[in-house]
PDB file of C-alpha atoms in Angstrom:
ATOM      1  CA  MET A   1     -17.659  -3.277   3.591  1.00  0.00           C
ATOM      2  CA  ILE A   2     -15.001  -0.987   5.206  1.00  0.00           C
ATOM      3  CA  SER A   3     -14.948  -3.068   8.386  1.00  0.00           C
ATOM      4  CA  GLN A   4     -13.877  -6.056   6.178  1.00  0.00           C
ATOM      5  CA  ILE A   5     -10.743  -4.294   4.929  1.00  0.00           C
ATOM      6  CA  ARG A   6      -7.600  -5.296   6.657  1.00  0.00           C
ATOM      7  CA  LEU A   7      -5.080  -3.123   4.933  1.00  0.00           C
ATOM      8  CA  LEU A   8      -5.413   0.301   3.457  1.00  0.00           C
ATOM      9  CA  GLU A   9      -2.441   1.580   1.584  1.00  0.00           C
ATOM     10  CA  LEU A  10      -2.407   5.351   1.434  1.00  0.00           C
ATOM     11  CA  GLU A  11      -0.141   7.319  -0.810  1.00  0.00           C
ATOM     12  CA  LEU A  12       0.264  10.808   0.742  1.00  0.00           C
ATOM     13  CA  PHE A  13       2.251  12.142  -2.242  1.00  0.00           C
ATOM     14  CA  SER A  14       3.566  10.915  -5.512  1.00  0.00           C
ATOM     15  CA  PHE A  15       7.440  11.555  -5.172  1.00  0.00           C
ATOM     16  CA  CYS A  16       9.919   8.685  -5.157  1.00  0.00           C
ATOM     17  CA  ASN A  17      13.628   9.333  -5.389  1.00  0.00           C
ATOM     18  CA  ARG A  18      14.438   6.016  -7.036  1.00  0.00           C
ATOM     19  CA  THR A  19      13.689   4.531 -10.522  1.00  0.00           C
ATOM     20  CA  CYS A  20      14.255   0.804  -9.724  1.00  0.00           C
ATOM     21  CA  ASN A  21      13.950  -1.485 -12.800  1.00  0.00           C
ATOM     22  CA  PHE A  22      11.608  -3.871 -10.811  1.00  0.00           C
ATOM     23  CA  CYS A  23       9.157  -1.118 -10.272  1.00  0.00           C
ATOM     24  CA  PRO A  24       6.983   0.850 -12.832  1.00  0.00           C
ATOM     25  CA  ASN A  25       8.661   4.054 -11.559  1.00  0.00           C
ATOM     26  CA  HIS A  26      11.470   3.389 -13.798  1.00  0.00           C
ATOM     27  CA  TYR A  27       9.472   4.698 -16.671  1.00  0.00           C
ATOM     28  CA  ILE A  28       6.791   6.596 -14.950  1.00  0.00           C
ATOM     29  CA  ASP A  29       8.011  10.042 -13.726  1.00  0.00           C
ATOM     30  CA  ARG A  30       7.724  10.249  -9.940  1.00  0.00           C
ATOM     31  CA  LEU A  31      10.713  12.466  -9.663  1.00  0.00           C
ATOM     32  CA  SER A  32      10.213  15.831 -11.246  1.00  0.00           C
ATOM     33  CA  ASP A  33       6.776  16.957  -9.739  1.00  0.00           C
ATOM     34  CA  ASN A  34       5.615  16.065  -6.294  1.00  0.00           C
ATOM     35  CA  LYS A  35       1.770  15.842  -6.164  1.00  0.00           C
ATOM     36  CA  ILE A  36       0.191  15.792  -2.671  1.00  0.00           C
ATOM     37  CA  LEU A  37      -3.014  14.085  -1.762  1.00  0.00           C
ATOM     38  CA  ASP A  38      -5.521  16.781  -1.282  1.00  0.00           C
ATOM     39  CA  ILE A  39      -5.803  17.541   2.463  1.00  0.00           C
ATOM     40  CA  GLU A  40      -9.574  17.653   2.294  1.00  0.00           C
ATOM     41  CA  VAL A  41      -9.781  14.311   0.591  1.00  0.00           C
ATOM     42  CA  PHE A  42      -7.429  12.912   3.245  1.00  0.00           C
ATOM     43  CA  LYS A  43      -9.622  14.286   6.073  1.00  0.00           C
ATOM     44  CA  LYS A  44     -12.745  13.165   4.439  1.00  0.00           C
ATOM     45  CA  LEU A  45     -11.262   9.587   4.175  1.00  0.00           C
ATOM     46  CA  ILE A  46     -10.149   9.494   7.866  1.00  0.00           C
ATOM     47  CA  ALA A  47     -13.604  10.712   9.010  1.00  0.00           C
ATOM     48  CA  GLU A  48     -15.300   7.923   7.002  1.00  0.00           C
ATOM     49  CA  LEU A  49     -12.915   5.385   8.445  1.00  0.00           C
ATOM     50  CA  LYS A  50     -13.703   6.679  11.970  1.00  0.00           C
ATOM     51  CA  SER A  51     -17.587   6.602  11.329  1.00  0.00           C
ATOM     52  CA  GLU A  52     -17.256   2.912  10.125  1.00  0.00           C
ATOM     53  CA  ASN A  53     -15.028   2.002  13.225  1.00  0.00           C
ATOM     54  CA  TYR A  54     -12.158   0.915  11.055  1.00  0.00           C
ATOM     55  CA  THR A  55      -9.647  -1.231  13.066  1.00  0.00           C
ATOM     56  CA  GLY A  56      -7.289  -2.581  10.365  1.00  0.00           C
ATOM     57  CA  VAL A  57      -3.967  -1.255   9.256  1.00  0.00           C
ATOM     58  CA  ILE A  58      -3.040   1.840   7.332  1.00  0.00           C
ATOM     59  CA  SER A  59       0.331   1.636   5.378  1.00  0.00           C
ATOM     60  CA  PHE A  60       1.993   4.788   3.967  1.00  0.00           C
ATOM     61  CA  SER A  61       3.447   2.985   1.063  1.00  0.00           C
ATOM     62  CA  ARG A  62       2.426   2.148  -2.511  1.00  0.00           C
ATOM     63  CA  TYR A  63       4.804   3.725  -5.008  1.00  0.00           C
ATOM     64  CA  CYS A  64       6.036   6.876  -3.309  1.00  0.00           C
ATOM     65  CA  GLU A  65       9.010   7.139  -0.763  1.00  0.00           C
ATOM     66  CA  PRO A  66       7.111   8.152   2.345  1.00  0.00           C
ATOM     67  CA  PHE A  67      10.190   9.617   4.121  1.00  0.00           C
ATOM     68  CA  ALA A  68      10.953  11.870   1.343  1.00  0.00           C
ATOM     69  CA  PHE A  69       8.779  14.527   2.768  1.00  0.00           C
ATOM     70  CA  ARG A  70       8.873  13.555   6.498  1.00  0.00           C
ATOM     71  CA  ASP A  71       7.020  16.649   7.583  1.00  0.00           C
ATOM     72  CA  ILE A  72       3.925  15.595   5.568  1.00  0.00           C
ATOM     73  CA  LEU A  73       4.266  12.172   6.854  1.00  0.00           C
ATOM     74  CA  GLU A  74       4.451  13.138  10.403  1.00  0.00           C
ATOM     75  CA  GLU A  75       1.480  15.720  10.167  1.00  0.00           C
ATOM     76  CA  ARG A  76      -0.811  12.929   8.627  1.00  0.00           C
ATOM     77  CA  ILE A  77       0.327  10.423  11.359  1.00  0.00           C
ATOM     78  CA  LYS A  78      -0.548  12.891  14.084  1.00  0.00           C
ATOM     79  CA  TYR A  79      -3.948  13.478  12.635  1.00  0.00           C
ATOM     80  CA  ILE A  80      -4.722   9.809  12.275  1.00  0.00           C
ATOM     81  CA  ARG A  81      -3.474   9.004  15.814  1.00  0.00           C
ATOM     82  CA  LYS A  82      -5.976  11.583  17.150  1.00  0.00           C
ATOM     83  CA  GLU A  83      -8.910  10.347  15.022  1.00  0.00           C
ATOM     84  CA  LEU A  84      -8.250   6.624  14.869  1.00  0.00           C
ATOM     85  CA  PRO A  85      -6.230   5.821  17.985  1.00  0.00           C
ATOM     86  CA  ASN A  86      -6.602   2.013  17.850  1.00  0.00           C
ATOM     87  CA  ILE A  87      -5.360   1.259  14.383  1.00  0.00           C
ATOM     88  CA  LYS A  88      -1.942   0.142  13.437  1.00  0.00           C
ATOM     89  CA  LEU A  89       0.172   2.363  11.346  1.00  0.00           C
ATOM     90  CA  VAL A  90       2.970   0.885   9.202  1.00  0.00           C
ATOM     91  CA  CYS A  91       5.304   1.916   6.429  1.00  0.00           C
ATOM     92  CA  ASN A  92       7.755   0.656   3.763  1.00  0.00           C
ATOM     93  CA  THR A  93      10.768   2.687   2.911  1.00  0.00           C
ATOM     94  CA  ASN A  94      13.942   2.411   0.728  1.00  0.00           C
ATOM     95  CA  GLY A  95      16.005   3.467   3.677  1.00  0.00           C
ATOM     96  CA  ASP A  96      17.523   6.533   1.869  1.00  0.00           C
ATOM     97  CA  TYR A  97      15.997   9.089   4.517  1.00  0.00           C
ATOM     98  CA  ASP A  98      16.036   9.325   8.303  1.00  0.00           C
ATOM     99  CA  TRP A  99      13.317   7.079   9.665  1.00  0.00           C
ATOM    100  CA  GLU A 100      14.383   6.933  13.436  1.00  0.00           C
ATOM    101  CA  GLY A 101      11.819   8.236  15.961  1.00  0.00           C
ATOM    102  CA  ILE A 102       8.834   8.219  13.627  1.00  0.00           C
ATOM    103  CA  ASP A 103       5.609   7.428  15.255  1.00  0.00           C
ATOM    104  CA  LEU A 104       4.877   4.268  13.424  1.00  0.00           C
ATOM    105  CA  ASP A 105       4.017   0.724  14.886  1.00  0.00           C
ATOM    106  CA  GLU A 106       6.001  -1.061  12.237  1.00  0.00           C
ATOM    107  CA  LEU A 107       8.610  -0.180   9.643  1.00  0.00           C
ATOM    108  CA  THR A 108       9.948  -2.275   6.770  1.00  0.00           C
ATOM    109  CA  ILE A 109      13.134  -1.239   5.128  1.00  0.00           C
ATOM    110  CA  MET A 110      13.283  -2.680   1.737  1.00  0.00           C
ATOM    111  CA  ASP A 111      16.705  -4.414   1.217  1.00  0.00           C
ATOM    112  CA  TYR A 112      17.817  -3.128  -2.213  1.00  0.00           C
ATOM    113  CA  ASP A 113      21.307  -1.786  -1.588  1.00  0.00           C
ATOM    114  CA  ILE A 114      21.226  -0.277   1.941  1.00  0.00           C
ATOM    115  CA  LYS A 115      24.054  -0.993   4.262  1.00  0.00           C
ATOM    116  CA  MET A 116      22.591  -1.710   7.779  1.00  0.00           C
ATOM    117  CA  LYS A 117      24.165  -3.738  10.463  1.00  0.00           C
ATOM    118  CA  LYS A 118      22.260  -6.837  11.346  1.00  0.00           C
ATOM    119  CA  GLU A 119      21.997  -5.784  14.945  1.00  0.00           C
ATOM    120  CA  ASP A 120      20.103  -2.710  13.911  1.00  0.00           C
ATOM    121  CA  LEU A 121      17.203  -4.637  12.629  1.00  0.00           C
ATOM    122  CA  GLY A 122      14.544  -6.806  14.197  1.00  0.00           C
ATOM    123  CA  LEU A 123      13.277  -5.445  17.459  1.00  0.00           C
ATOM    124  CA  TYR A 124      14.316  -1.749  17.608  1.00  0.00           C
ATOM    125  CA  LYS A 125      15.012   0.007  20.900  1.00  0.00           C
ATOM    126  CA  ARG A 126      11.800  -0.459  23.046  1.00  0.00           C
ATOM    127  CA  ASP A 127      11.733   3.139  24.275  1.00  0.00           C
ATOM    128  CA  LYS A 128      11.675   4.477  20.694  1.00  0.00           C
ATOM    129  CA  LYS A 129       9.443   4.333  17.721  1.00  0.00           C
ATOM    130  CA  PRO A 130       8.956   2.496  15.390  1.00  0.00           C
ATOM    131  CA  PHE A 131       9.056  -0.440  17.802  1.00  0.00           C
ATOM    132  CA  ILE A 132       9.521  -3.128  15.029  1.00  0.00           C
ATOM    133  CA  VAL A 133      11.893  -2.657  12.210  1.00  0.00           C
ATOM    134  CA  ARG A 134      12.059  -5.179   9.394  1.00  0.00           C
ATOM    135  CA  LYS A 135      14.488  -5.584   6.526  1.00  0.00           C
ATOM    136  CA  MET A 136      12.828  -7.189   3.587  1.00  0.00           C
ATOM    137  CA  ARG A 137      14.851  -8.572   0.788  1.00  0.00           C
ATOM    138  CA  LEU A 138      13.641  -8.684  -2.798  1.00  0.00           C
ATOM    139  CA  GLY A 139      11.909 -11.879  -3.504  1.00  0.00           C
ATOM    140  CA  LYS A 140      10.270 -13.106  -6.662  1.00  0.00           C
ATOM    141  CA  ILE A 141       9.043 -10.011  -8.667  1.00  0.00           C
ATOM    142  CA  ASN A 142       5.707 -10.343 -10.333  1.00  0.00           C
ATOM    143  CA  ASN A 143       4.750  -8.296 -13.349  1.00  0.00           C
ATOM    144  CA  ARG A 144       2.792  -5.648 -11.539  1.00  0.00           C
ATOM    145  CA  GLY A 145      -0.359  -6.268 -13.472  1.00  0.00           C
ATOM    146  CA  GLY A 146       1.460  -6.253 -16.686  1.00  0.00           C
ATOM    147  CA  ALA A 147       3.215  -2.942 -15.978  1.00  0.00           C
ATOM    148  CA  LEU A 148       6.595  -4.731 -15.977  1.00  0.00           C
ATOM    149  CA  ASP A 149       8.030  -6.937 -18.779  1.00  0.00           C
ATOM    150  CA  ILE A 150       8.843 -10.152 -17.011  1.00  0.00           C
ATOM    151  CA  ARG A 151      10.091 -12.739 -19.511  1.00  0.00           C
ATOM    152  CA  LYS A 152       9.275 -15.886 -17.430  1.00  0.00           C
ATOM    153  CA  LYS A 153       5.612 -16.290 -17.936  1.00  0.00           C
ATOM    154  CA  PHE A 154       3.275 -17.439 -15.139  1.00  0.00           C
ATOM    155  CA  VAL A 155      -0.433 -18.509 -15.493  1.00  0.00           C
ATOM    156  CA  ARG A 156      -2.392 -17.940 -12.300  1.00  0.00           C
ATOM    157  CA  ASP A 157      -4.497 -20.936 -11.327  1.00  0.00           C
ATOM    158  CA  PHE A 158      -5.494 -20.141  -7.709  1.00  0.00           C
ATOM    159  CA  PRO A 159      -8.052 -17.521  -6.483  1.00  0.00           C
ATOM    160  CA  CYS A 160      -7.183 -14.001  -5.337  1.00  0.00           C
ATOM    161  CA  LEU A 161      -8.863 -12.789  -2.349  1.00  0.00           C
ATOM    162  CA  GLU A 162      -6.636  -9.747  -1.827  1.00  0.00           C
ATOM    163  CA  PRO A 163      -9.149  -7.271  -3.432  1.00  0.00           C
ATOM    164  CA  SER A 164     -11.647  -8.314  -0.704  1.00  0.00           C
ATOM    165  CA  TYR A 165      -9.429  -7.268   2.172  1.00  0.00           C
ATOM    166  CA  PHE A 166      -7.235  -4.589   0.682  1.00  0.00           C
ATOM    167  CA  VAL A 167      -7.599  -1.187  -0.855  1.00  0.00           C
ATOM    168  CA  GLY A 168      -4.981   1.164  -2.295  1.00  0.00           C
ATOM    169  CA  ILE A 169      -5.427   4.856  -2.446  1.00  0.00           C
ATOM    170  CA  ASP A 170      -3.302   6.915  -4.824  1.00  0.00           C
ATOM    171  CA  PHE A 171      -1.989  10.525  -4.326  1.00  0.00           C
ATOM    172  CA  ASN A 172      -4.651  11.648  -6.718  1.00  0.00           C
ATOM    173  CA  GLY A 173      -7.435  10.058  -4.714  1.00  0.00           C
ATOM    174  CA  SER A 174      -7.910   7.047  -7.030  1.00  0.00           C
ATOM    175  CA  VAL A 175      -9.048   3.887  -5.231  1.00  0.00           C
ATOM    176  CA  ASN A 176      -7.437   0.534  -6.548  1.00  0.00           C
ATOM    177  CA  PRO A 177      -8.362  -3.062  -5.954  1.00  0.00           C
ATOM    178  CA  CYS A 178      -4.790  -4.362  -5.182  1.00  0.00           C
ATOM    179  CA  CYS A 179      -1.195  -3.262  -4.668  1.00  0.00           C
ATOM    180  CA  ASN A 180      -0.201  -3.942  -8.307  1.00  0.00           C
ATOM    181  CA  ILE A 181      -2.795  -1.859  -9.886  1.00  0.00           C
ATOM    182  CA  ARG A 182      -2.165   1.978 -10.014  1.00  0.00           C
ATOM    183  CA  SER A 183      -3.818   4.930 -11.666  1.00  0.00           C
ATOM    184  CA  ASP A 184      -0.929   6.341 -13.480  1.00  0.00           C
ATOM    185  CA  VAL A 185      -0.312   3.108 -15.514  1.00  0.00           C
ATOM    186  CA  HIS A 186      -2.176   3.500 -18.858  1.00  0.00           C
ATOM    187  CA  SER A 187      -3.293  -0.158 -18.998  1.00  0.00           C
ATOM    188  CA  HIS A 188      -4.634  -0.033 -15.537  1.00  0.00           C
ATOM    189  CA  MET A 189      -7.021   2.883 -15.966  1.00  0.00           C
ATOM    190  CA  ASP A 190      -9.962   0.644 -16.634  1.00  0.00           C
ATOM    191  CA  TYR A 191      -9.434  -1.080 -13.289  1.00  0.00           C
ATOM    192  CA  VAL A 192      -9.398   1.915 -11.015  1.00  0.00           C
ATOM    193  CA  LEU A 193     -12.554   1.624  -8.888  1.00  0.00           C
ATOM    194  CA  GLY A 194     -13.300   5.243  -8.273  1.00  0.00           C
ATOM    195  CA  ASN A 195     -11.941   8.530  -6.925  1.00  0.00           C
ATOM    196  CA  LEU A 196     -12.375   9.961  -3.358  1.00  0.00           C
ATOM    197  CA  HIS A 197     -12.675  13.501  -4.836  1.00  0.00           C
ATOM    198  CA  SER A 198     -16.168  12.735  -5.966  1.00  0.00           C
ATOM    199  CA  GLU A 199     -17.279   9.572  -4.080  1.00  0.00           C
ATOM    200  CA  SER A 200     -17.050   8.056  -0.537  1.00  0.00           C
ATOM    201  CA  LEU A 201     -14.798   4.986  -0.057  1.00  0.00           C
ATOM    202  CA  THR A 202     -17.933   2.920   0.935  1.00  0.00           C
ATOM    203  CA  ASP A 203     -19.911   3.866  -2.225  1.00  0.00           C
ATOM    204  CA  ILE A 204     -16.738   2.907  -4.384  1.00  0.00           C
ATOM    205  CA  LEU A 205     -16.278  -0.431  -2.652  1.00  0.00           C
ATOM    206  CA  LEU A 206     -20.014  -1.472  -2.843  1.00  0.00           C
ATOM    207  CA  ALA A 207     -20.386  -0.251  -6.591  1.00  0.00           C
ATOM    208  CA  ASP A 208     -21.070  -2.941  -9.179  1.00  0.00           C
ATOM    209  CA  LYS A 209     -17.508  -2.442 -10.759  1.00  0.00           C
ATOM    210  CA  SER A 210     -15.758  -3.276  -7.363  1.00  0.00           C
ATOM    211  CA  VAL A 211     -18.027  -6.087  -6.501  1.00  0.00           C
ATOM    212  CA  SER A 212     -17.652  -7.731  -9.959  1.00  0.00           C
ATOM    213  CA  PHE A 213     -13.866  -7.427  -9.760  1.00  0.00           C
ATOM    214  CA  ARG A 214     -13.635  -8.992  -6.386  1.00  0.00           C
ATOM    215  CA  ASN A 215     -15.954 -11.846  -7.522  1.00  0.00           C
ATOM    216  CA  ARG A 216     -13.948 -12.560 -10.739  1.00  0.00           C
ATOM    217  CA  ALA A 217     -10.786 -12.661  -8.730  1.00  0.00           C
ATOM    218  CA  LYS A 218     -12.171 -15.013  -6.156  1.00  0.00           C
ATOM    219  CA  SER A 219     -13.589 -17.421  -8.736  1.00  0.00           C
ATOM    220  CA  CYS A 220     -10.323 -17.440 -10.868  1.00  0.00           C
ATOM    221  CA  ASN A 221     -12.135 -15.773 -13.730  1.00  0.00           C
ATOM    222  CA  PHE A 222      -9.197 -13.390 -14.075  1.00  0.00           C
ATOM    223  CA  ASP A 223      -8.936 -10.137 -16.056  1.00  0.00           C
ATOM    224  CA  ASP A 224      -6.023  -9.962 -18.428  1.00  0.00           C
ATOM    225  CA  ILE A 225      -3.950  -7.846 -15.985  1.00  0.00           C
ATOM    226  CA  CYS A 226      -4.337 -10.552 -13.274  1.00  0.00           C
ATOM    227  CA  LEU A 227      -3.587 -13.656 -15.393  1.00  0.00           C
ATOM    228  CA  SER A 228       0.163 -13.370 -15.014  1.00  0.00           C
ATOM    229  CA  CYS A 229       0.137 -12.220 -11.294  1.00  0.00           C
ATOM    230  CA  SER A 230       1.878 -14.631  -8.952  1.00  0.00           C
ATOM    231  CA  LYS A 231       1.250 -12.528  -5.692  1.00  0.00           C
ATOM    232  CA  GLU A 232      -0.210 -14.292  -2.766  1.00  0.00           C
ATOM    233  CA  ALA A 233      -1.989 -12.652   0.160  1.00  0.00           C
ATOM    234  CA  GLY A 234       0.244 -10.091   1.890  1.00  0.00           C
ATOM    235  CA  ARG A 235       1.499  -9.936   5.529  1.00  0.00           C
ATOM    236  CA  TYR A 236      -1.321  -7.815   6.819  1.00  0.00           C
ATOM    237  CA  THR A 237      -4.117  -9.394   4.903  1.00  0.00           C
ATOM    238  CA  SER A 238      -3.356 -13.015   5.017  1.00  0.00           C
ATOM    239  CA  ASP A 239      -3.958 -14.140   8.679  1.00  0.00           C
ATOM    240  CA  GLN A 240      -6.308 -13.858  11.651  1.00  0.00           C
ATOM    241  CA  PRO A 241      -8.141 -15.650  10.206  1.00  0.00           C
ATOM    242  CA  ASN A 242      -6.249 -17.093   7.216  1.00  0.00           C
ATOM    243  CA  ILE A 243      -7.466 -15.213   4.170  1.00  0.00           C
ATOM    244  CA  MET A 244      -8.151 -18.408   2.158  1.00  0.00           C
ATOM    245  CA  ASN A 245     -10.368 -19.758   5.016  1.00  0.00           C
ATOM    246  CA  PHE A 246     -12.423 -16.643   5.525  1.00  0.00           C
ATOM    247  CA  THR A 247     -15.627 -16.241   3.592  1.00  0.00           C
ATOM    248  CA  THR A 248     -17.979 -13.296   3.188  1.00  0.00           C
TER     249      THR A 248
END
């Protein structure tokens, strides 16, 4: 199952310095107390990925600001580079902290209100990391699995294969089936697939709860939190081969 995953989002800690109104962090406290992903859980996860020959992407994203504690980010990157030298490491940032020189393969700066010159984006200096820097503007915001109050209603009528090729791991070790579901939103708790403190990632992904969720999403038999989600496959899960033409 792990070999099928294309993107693993890994939250190294909980802190985010912003409370944007298009993110559940505007009412969920991610400011006052930074909780760090247990180092033993982190190492156990990387060892499992190594044993399964994982070759996908690891993204240090989700709902934290990864550069807020750059020392932690750099230490984890160094460890992963040693254990998994062939995978791609990427990251999203709000641009508030220094990001230059970080050992990432790709960085996306979320274009909220940062002021960067156009020439500073796109292909960054070839002799420095990260090699590619993107500036991503806010597009259509979905309701984050019901975690946001979006007035314009949307009824999903196309299948979702994202849970088949994506896994999100929160700072507390919780494993989630998509980028919109998070363990610190009360209405999402029933959809958390498991926790790495007590289970392996493989066992979690192969458990009946996970298999059932993926099958329902594929067949448009959506759970309530998925009914109003307009999200399509992401950049790292959608291609090679196209996610809608790839069957398991």
